[in-house]
JSON list of N, CA and C in Angstrom, two decimals:
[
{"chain": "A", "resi": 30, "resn": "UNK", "atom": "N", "xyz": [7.49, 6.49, 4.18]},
{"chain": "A", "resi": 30, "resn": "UNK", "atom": "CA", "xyz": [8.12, 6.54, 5.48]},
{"chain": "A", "resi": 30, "resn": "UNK", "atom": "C", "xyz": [7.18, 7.09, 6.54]},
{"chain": "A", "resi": 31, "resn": "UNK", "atom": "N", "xyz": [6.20, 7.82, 6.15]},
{"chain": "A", "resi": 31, "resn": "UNK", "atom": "CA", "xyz": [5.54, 8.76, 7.28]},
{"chain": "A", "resi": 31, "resn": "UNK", "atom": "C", "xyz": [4.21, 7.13, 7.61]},
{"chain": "A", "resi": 32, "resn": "UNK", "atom": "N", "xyz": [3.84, 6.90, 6.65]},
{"chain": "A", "resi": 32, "resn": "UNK", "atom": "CA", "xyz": [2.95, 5.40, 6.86]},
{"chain": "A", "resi": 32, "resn": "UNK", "atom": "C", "xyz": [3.84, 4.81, 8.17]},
{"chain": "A", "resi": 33, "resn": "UNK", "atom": "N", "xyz": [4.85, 4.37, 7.77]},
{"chain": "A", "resi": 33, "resn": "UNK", "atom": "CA", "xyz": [5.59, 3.35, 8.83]},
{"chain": "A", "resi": 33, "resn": "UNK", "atom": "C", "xyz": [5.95, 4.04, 10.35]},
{"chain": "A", "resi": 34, "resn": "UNK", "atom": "N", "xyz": [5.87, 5.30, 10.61]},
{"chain": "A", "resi": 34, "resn": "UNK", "atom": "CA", "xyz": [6.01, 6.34, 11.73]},
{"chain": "A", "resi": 34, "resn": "UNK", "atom": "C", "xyz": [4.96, 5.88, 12.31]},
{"chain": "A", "resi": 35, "resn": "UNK", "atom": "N", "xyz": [3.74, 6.16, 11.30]},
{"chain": "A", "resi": 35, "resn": "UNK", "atom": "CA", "xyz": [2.68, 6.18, 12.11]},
{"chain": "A", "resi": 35, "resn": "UNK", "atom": "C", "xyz": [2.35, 5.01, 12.70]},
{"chain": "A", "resi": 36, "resn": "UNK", "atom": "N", "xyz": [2.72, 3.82, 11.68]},
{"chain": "A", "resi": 36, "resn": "UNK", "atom": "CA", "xyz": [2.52, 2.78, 12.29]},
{"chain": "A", "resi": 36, "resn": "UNK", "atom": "C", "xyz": [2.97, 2.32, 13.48]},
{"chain": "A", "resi": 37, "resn": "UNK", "atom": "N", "xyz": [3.93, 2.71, 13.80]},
{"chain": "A", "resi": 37, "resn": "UNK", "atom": "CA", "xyz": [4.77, 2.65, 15.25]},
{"chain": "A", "resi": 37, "resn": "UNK", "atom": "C", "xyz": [4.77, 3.29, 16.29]},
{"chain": "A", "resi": 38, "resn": "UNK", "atom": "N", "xyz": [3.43, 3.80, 16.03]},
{"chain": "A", "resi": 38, "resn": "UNK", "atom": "CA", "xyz": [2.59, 4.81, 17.01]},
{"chain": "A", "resi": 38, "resn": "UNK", "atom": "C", "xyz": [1.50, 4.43, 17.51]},
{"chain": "A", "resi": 39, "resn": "UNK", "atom": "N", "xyz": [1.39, 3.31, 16.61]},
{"chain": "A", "resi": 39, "resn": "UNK", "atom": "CA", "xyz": [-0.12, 1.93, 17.12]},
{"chain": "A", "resi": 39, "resn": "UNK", "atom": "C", "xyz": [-1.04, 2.26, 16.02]},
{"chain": "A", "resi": 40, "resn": "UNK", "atom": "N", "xyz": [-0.99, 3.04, 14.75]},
{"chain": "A", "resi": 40, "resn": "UNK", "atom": "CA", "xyz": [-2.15, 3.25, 14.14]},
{"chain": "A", "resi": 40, "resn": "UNK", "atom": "C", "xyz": [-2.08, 2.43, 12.80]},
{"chain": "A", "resi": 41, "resn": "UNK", "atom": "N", "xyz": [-3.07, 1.96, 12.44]},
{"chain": "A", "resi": 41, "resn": "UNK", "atom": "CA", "xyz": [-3.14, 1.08, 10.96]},
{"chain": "A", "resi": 41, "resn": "UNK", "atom": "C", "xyz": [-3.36, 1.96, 10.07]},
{"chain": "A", "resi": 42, "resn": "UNK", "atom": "N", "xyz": [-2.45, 2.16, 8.85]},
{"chain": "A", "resi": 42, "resn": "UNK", "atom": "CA", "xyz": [-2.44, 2.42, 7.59]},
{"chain": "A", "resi": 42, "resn": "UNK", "atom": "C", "xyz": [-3.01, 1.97, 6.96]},
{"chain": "A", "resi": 43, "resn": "UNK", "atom": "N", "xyz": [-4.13, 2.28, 5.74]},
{"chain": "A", "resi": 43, "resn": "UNK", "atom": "CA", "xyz": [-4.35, 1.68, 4.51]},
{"chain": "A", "resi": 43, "resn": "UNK", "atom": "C", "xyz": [-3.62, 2.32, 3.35]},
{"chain": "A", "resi": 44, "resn": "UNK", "atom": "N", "xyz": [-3.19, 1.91, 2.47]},
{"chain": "A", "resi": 44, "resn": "UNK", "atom": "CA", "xyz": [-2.82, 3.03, 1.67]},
{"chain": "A", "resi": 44, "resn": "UNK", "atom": "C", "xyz": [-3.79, 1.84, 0.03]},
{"chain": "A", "resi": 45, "resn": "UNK", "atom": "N", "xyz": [-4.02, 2.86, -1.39]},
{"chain": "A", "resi": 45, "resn": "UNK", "atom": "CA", "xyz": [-4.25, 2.51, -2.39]},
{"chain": "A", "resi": 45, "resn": "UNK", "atom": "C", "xyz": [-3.02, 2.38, -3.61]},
{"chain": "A", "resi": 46, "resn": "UNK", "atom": "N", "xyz": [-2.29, 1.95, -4.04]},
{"chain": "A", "resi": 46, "resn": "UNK", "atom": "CA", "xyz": [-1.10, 2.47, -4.10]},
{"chain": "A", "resi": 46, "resn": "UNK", "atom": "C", "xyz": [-0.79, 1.70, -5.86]},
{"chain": "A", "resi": 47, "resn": "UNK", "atom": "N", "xyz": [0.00, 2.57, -6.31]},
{"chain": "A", "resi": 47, "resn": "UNK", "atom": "CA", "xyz": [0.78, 1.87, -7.98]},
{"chain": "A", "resi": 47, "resn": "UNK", "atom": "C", "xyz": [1.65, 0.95, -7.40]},
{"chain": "A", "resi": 48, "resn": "UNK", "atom": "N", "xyz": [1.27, -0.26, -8.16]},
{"chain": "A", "resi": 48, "resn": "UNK", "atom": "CA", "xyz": [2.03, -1.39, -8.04]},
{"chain": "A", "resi": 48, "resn": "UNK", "atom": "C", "xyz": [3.22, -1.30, -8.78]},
{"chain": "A", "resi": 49, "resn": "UNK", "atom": "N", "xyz": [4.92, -1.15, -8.07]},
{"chain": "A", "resi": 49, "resn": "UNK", "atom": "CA", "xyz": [5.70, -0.76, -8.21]},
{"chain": "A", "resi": 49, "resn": "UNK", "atom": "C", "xyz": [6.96, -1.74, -7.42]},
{"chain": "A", "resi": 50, "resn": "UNK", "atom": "N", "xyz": [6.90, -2.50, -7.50]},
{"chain": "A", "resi": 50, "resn": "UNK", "atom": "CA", "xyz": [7.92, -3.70, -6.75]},
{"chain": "A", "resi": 50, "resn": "UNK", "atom": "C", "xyz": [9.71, -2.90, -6.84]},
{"chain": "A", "resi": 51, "resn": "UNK", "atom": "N", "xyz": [10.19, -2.35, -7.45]},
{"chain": "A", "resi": 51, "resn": "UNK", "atom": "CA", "xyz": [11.16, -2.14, -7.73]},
{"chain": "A", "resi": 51, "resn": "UNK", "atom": "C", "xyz": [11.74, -1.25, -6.91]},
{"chain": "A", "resi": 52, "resn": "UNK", "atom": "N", "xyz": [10.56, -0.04, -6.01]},
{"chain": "A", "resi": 52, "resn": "UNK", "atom": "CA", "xyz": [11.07, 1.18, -5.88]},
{"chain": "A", "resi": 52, "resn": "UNK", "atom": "C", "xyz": [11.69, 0.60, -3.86]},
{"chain": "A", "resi": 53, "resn": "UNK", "atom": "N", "xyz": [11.92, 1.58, -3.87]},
{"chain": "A", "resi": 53, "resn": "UNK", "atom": "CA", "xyz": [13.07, 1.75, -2.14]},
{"chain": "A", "resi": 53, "resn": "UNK", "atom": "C", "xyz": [11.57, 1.76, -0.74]},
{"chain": "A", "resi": 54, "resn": "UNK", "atom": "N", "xyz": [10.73, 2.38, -1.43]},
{"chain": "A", "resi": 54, "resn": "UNK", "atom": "CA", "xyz": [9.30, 2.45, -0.50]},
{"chain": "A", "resi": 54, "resn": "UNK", "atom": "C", "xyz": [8.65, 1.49, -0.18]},
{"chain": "A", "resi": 55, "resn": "UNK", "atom": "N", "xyz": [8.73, 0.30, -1.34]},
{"chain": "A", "resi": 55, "resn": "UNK", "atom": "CA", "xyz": [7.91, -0.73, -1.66]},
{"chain": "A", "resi": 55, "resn": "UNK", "atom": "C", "xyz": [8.97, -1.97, -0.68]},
{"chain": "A", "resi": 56, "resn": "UNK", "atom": "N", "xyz": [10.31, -1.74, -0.60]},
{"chain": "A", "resi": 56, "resn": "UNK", "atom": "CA", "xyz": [10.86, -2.63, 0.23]},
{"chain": "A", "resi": 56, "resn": "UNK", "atom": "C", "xyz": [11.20, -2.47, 1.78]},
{"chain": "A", "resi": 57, "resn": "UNK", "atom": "N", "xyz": [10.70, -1.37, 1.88]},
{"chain": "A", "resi": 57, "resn": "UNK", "atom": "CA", "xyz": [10.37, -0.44, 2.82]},
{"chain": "A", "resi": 57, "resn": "UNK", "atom": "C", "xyz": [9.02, -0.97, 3.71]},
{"chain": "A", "resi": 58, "resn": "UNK", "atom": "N", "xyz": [8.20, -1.17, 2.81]},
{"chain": "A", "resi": 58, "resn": "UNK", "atom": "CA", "xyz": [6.91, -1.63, 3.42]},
{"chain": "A", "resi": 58, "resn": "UNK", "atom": "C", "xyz": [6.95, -3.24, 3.77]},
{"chain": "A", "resi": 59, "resn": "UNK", "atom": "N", "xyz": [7.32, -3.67, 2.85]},
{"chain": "A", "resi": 59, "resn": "UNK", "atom": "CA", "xyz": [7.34, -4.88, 2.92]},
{"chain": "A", "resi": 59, "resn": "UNK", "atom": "C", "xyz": [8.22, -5.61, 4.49]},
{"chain": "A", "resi": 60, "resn": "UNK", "atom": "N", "xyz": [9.81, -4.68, 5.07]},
{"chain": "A", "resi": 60, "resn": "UNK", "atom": "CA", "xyz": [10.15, -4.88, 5.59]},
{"chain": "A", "resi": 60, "resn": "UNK", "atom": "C", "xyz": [8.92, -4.58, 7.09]},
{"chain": "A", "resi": 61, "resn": "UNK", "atom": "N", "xyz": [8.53, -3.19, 7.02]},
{"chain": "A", "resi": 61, "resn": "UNK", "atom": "CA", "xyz": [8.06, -3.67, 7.89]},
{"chain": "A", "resi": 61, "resn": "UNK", "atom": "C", "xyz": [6.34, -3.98, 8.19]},
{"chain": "A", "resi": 62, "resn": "UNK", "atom": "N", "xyz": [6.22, -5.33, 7.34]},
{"chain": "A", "resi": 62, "resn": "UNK", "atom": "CA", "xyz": [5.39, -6.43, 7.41]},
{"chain": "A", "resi": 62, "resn": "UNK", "atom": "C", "xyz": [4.19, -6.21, 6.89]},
{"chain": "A", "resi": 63, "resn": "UNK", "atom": "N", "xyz": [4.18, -5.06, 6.32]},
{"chain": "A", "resi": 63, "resn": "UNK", "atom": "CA", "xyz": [2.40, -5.01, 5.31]},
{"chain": "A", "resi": 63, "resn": "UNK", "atom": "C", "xyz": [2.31, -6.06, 4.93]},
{"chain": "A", "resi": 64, "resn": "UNK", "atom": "N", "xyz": [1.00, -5.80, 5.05]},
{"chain": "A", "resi": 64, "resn": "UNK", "atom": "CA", "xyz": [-0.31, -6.99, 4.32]},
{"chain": "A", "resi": 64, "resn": "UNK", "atom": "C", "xyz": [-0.47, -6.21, 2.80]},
{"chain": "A", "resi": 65, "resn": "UNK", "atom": "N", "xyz": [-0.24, -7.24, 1.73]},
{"chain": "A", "resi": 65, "resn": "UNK", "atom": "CA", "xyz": [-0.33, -6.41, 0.21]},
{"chain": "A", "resi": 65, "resn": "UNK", "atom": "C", "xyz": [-1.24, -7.36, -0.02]},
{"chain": "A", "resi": 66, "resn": "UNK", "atom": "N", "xyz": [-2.22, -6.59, -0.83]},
{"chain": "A", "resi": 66, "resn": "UNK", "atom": "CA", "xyz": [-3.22, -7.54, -1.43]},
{"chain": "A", "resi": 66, "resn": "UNK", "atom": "C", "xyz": [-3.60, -6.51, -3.09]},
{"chain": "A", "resi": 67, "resn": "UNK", "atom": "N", "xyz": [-3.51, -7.90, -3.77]},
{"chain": "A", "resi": 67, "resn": "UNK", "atom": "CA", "xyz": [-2.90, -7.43, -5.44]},
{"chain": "A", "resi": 67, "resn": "UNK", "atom": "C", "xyz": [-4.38, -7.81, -5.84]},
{"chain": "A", "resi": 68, "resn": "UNK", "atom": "N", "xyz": [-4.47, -6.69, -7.20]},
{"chain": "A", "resi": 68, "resn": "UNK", "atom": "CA", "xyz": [-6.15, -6.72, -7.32]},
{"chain": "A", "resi": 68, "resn": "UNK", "atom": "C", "xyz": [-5.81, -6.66, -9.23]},
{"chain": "A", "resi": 69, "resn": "UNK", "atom": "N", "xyz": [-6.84, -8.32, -9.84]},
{"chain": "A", "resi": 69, "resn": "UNK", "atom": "CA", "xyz": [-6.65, -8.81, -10.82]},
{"chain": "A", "resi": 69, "resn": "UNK", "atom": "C", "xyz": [-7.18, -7.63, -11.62]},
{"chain": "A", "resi": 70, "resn": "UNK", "atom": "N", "xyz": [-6.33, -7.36, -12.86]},
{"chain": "A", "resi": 70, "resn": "UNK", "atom": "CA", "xyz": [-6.68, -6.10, -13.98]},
{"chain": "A", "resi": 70, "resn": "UNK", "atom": "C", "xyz": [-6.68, -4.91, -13.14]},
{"chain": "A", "resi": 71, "resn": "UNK", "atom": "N", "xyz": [-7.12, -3.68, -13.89]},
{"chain": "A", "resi": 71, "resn": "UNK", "atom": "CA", "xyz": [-7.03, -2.83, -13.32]},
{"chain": "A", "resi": 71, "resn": "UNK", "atom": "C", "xyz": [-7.95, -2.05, -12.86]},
{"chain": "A", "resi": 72, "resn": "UNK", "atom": "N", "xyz": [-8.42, -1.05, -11.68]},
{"chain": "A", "resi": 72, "resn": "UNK", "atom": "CA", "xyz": [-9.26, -0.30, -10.87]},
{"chain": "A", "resi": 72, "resn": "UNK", "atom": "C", "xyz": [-10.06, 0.00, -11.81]},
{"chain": "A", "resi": 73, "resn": "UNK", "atom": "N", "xyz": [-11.26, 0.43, -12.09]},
{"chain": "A", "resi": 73, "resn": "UNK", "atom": "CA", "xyz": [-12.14, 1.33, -12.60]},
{"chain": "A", "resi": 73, "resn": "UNK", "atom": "C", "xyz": [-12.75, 2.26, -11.38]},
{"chain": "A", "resi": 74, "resn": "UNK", "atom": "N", "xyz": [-12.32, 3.79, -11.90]},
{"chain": "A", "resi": 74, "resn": "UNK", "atom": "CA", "xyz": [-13.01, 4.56, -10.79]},
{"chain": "A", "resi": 74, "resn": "UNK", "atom": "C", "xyz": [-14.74, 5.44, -11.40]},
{"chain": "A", "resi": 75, "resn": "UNK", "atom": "N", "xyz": [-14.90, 6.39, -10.77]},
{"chain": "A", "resi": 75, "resn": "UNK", "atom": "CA", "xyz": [-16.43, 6.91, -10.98]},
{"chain": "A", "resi": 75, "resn": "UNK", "atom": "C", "xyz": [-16.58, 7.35, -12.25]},
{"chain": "A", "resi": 76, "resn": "UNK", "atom": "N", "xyz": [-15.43, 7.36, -13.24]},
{"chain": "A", "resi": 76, "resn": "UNK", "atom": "CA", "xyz": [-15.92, 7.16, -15.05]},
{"chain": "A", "resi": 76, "resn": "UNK", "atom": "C", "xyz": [-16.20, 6.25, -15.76]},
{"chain": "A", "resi": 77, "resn": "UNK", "atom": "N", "xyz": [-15.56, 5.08, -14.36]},
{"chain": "A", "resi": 77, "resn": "UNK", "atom": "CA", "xyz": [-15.39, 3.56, -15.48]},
{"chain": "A", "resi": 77, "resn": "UNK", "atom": "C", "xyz": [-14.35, 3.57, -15.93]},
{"chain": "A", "resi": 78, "resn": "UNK", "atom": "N", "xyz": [-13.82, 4.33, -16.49]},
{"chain": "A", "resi": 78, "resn": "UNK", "atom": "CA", "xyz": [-12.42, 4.21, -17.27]},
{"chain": "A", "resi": 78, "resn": "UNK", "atom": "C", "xyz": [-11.24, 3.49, -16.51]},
{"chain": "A", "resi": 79, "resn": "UNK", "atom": "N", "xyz": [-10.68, 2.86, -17.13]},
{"chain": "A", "resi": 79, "resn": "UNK", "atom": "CA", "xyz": [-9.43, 1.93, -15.93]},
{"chain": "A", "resi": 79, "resn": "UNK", "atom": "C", "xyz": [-8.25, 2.76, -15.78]},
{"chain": "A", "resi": 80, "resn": "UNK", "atom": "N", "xyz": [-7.51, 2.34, -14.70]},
{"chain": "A", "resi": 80, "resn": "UNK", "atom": "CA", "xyz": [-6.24, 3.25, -14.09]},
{"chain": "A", "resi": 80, "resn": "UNK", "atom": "C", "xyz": [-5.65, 2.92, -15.15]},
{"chain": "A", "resi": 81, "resn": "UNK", "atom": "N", "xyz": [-4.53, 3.95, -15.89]},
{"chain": "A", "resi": 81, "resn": "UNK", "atom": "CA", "xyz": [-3.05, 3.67, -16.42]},
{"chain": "A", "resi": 81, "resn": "UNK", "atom": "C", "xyz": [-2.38, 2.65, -15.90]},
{"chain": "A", "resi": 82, "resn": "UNK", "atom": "N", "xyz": [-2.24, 1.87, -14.83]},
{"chain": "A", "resi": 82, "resn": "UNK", "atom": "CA", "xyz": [-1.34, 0.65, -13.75]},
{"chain": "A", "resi": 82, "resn": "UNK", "atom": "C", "xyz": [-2.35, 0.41, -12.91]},
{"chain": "A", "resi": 83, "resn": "UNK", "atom": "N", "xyz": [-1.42, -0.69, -12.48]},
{"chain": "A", "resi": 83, "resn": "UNK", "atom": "CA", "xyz": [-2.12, -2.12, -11.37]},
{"chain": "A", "resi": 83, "resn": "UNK", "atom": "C", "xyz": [-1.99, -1.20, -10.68]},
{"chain": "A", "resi": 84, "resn": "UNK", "atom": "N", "xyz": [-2.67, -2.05, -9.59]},
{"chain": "A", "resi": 84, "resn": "UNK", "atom": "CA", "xyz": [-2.76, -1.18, -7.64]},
{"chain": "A", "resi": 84, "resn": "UNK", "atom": "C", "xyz": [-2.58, -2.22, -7.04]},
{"chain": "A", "resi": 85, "resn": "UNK", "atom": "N", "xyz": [-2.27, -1.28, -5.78]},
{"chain": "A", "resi": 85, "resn": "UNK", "atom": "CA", "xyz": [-2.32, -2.47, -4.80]},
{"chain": "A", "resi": 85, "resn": "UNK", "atom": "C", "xyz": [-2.80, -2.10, -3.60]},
{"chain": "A", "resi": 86, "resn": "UNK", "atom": "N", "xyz": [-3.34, -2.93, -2.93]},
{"chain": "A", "resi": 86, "resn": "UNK", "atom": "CA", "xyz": [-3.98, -2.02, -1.41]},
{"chain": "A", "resi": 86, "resn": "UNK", "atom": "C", "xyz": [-2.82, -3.03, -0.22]},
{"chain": "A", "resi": 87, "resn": "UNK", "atom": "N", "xyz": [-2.59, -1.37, 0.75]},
{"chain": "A", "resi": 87, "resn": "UNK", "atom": "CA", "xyz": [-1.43, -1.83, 1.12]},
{"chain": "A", "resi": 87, "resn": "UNK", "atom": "C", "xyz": [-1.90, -1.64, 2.97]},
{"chain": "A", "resi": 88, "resn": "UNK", "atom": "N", "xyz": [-1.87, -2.39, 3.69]},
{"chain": "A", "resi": 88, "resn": "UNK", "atom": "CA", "xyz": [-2.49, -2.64, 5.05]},
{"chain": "A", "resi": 88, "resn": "UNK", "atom": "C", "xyz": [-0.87, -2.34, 6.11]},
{"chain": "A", "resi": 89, "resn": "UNK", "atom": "N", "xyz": [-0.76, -1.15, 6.78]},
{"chain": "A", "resi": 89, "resn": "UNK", "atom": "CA", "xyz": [0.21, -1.68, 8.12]},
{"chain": "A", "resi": 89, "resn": "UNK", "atom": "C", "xyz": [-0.64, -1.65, 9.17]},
{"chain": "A", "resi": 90, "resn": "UNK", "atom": "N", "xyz": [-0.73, -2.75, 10.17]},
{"chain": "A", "resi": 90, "resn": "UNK", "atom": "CA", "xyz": [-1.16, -2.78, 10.93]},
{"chain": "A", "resi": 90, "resn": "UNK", "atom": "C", "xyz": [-0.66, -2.02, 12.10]},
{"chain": "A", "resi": 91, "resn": "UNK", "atom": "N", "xyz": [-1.26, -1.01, 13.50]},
{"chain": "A", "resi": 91, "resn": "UNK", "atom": "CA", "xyz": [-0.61, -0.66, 14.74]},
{"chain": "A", "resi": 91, "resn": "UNK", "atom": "C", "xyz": [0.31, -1.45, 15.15]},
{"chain": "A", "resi": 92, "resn": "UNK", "atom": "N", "xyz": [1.70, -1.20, 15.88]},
{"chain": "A", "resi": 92, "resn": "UNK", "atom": "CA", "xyz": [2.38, -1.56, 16.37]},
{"chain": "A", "resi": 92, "resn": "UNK", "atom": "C", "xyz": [2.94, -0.52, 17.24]},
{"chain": "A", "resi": 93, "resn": "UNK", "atom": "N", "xyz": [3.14, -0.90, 18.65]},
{"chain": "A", "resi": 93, "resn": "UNK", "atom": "CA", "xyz": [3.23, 0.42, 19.33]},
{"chain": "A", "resi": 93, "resn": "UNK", "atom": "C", "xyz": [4.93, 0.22, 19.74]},
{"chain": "A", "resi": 94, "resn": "UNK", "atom": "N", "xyz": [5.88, 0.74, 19.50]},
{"chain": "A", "resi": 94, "resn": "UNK", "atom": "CA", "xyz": [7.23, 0.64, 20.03]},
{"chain": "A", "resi": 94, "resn": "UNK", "atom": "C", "xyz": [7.64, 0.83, 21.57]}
]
C-alpha cells in the first residue's frame, strides 16, 4: 500500500518481490496498473545459491493525482 501512495505522488516504484498471485497486495498492484515482469527459474544472488521462490520485478510508474 505505501508503493501505491507513493505512486500517486508522481514517483516510480520498483519493487523485487515473491511471486505470490493469490495474496490481497498482489491484486492491489495489479489494480493499480504495474508493469510485472516474471523472471524464468529462479534469482541467484552473491552465493549463487537460488532463492527458495520465483520473483518478480514489479514497476509502478508516477502518477500524480
Amino acid at each position: 500500500e505505501k508503493a501505491i501512495q507513493e505512486q500517486k505522488k508522481g514517483k516510480t516504484i520498483v519493487m523485487l518481490l515473491r511471486v505470490d498471485t493469490s495474496t490481497k497486495w498482489y491484486a492491489k498492484l495489479v489494480e493499480a496498473k504495474a508493469k510485472i515482469f516474471w523472471f524464468n527459474g529462479r534469482l541467484r544472488f552473491a552465493n549463487n545459491q537460488p532463492a527458495n521462490f520465483a520473483s518478480m520485478l514489479i514497476v509502478l510508474t508516477g502518477i500524480e493525482e
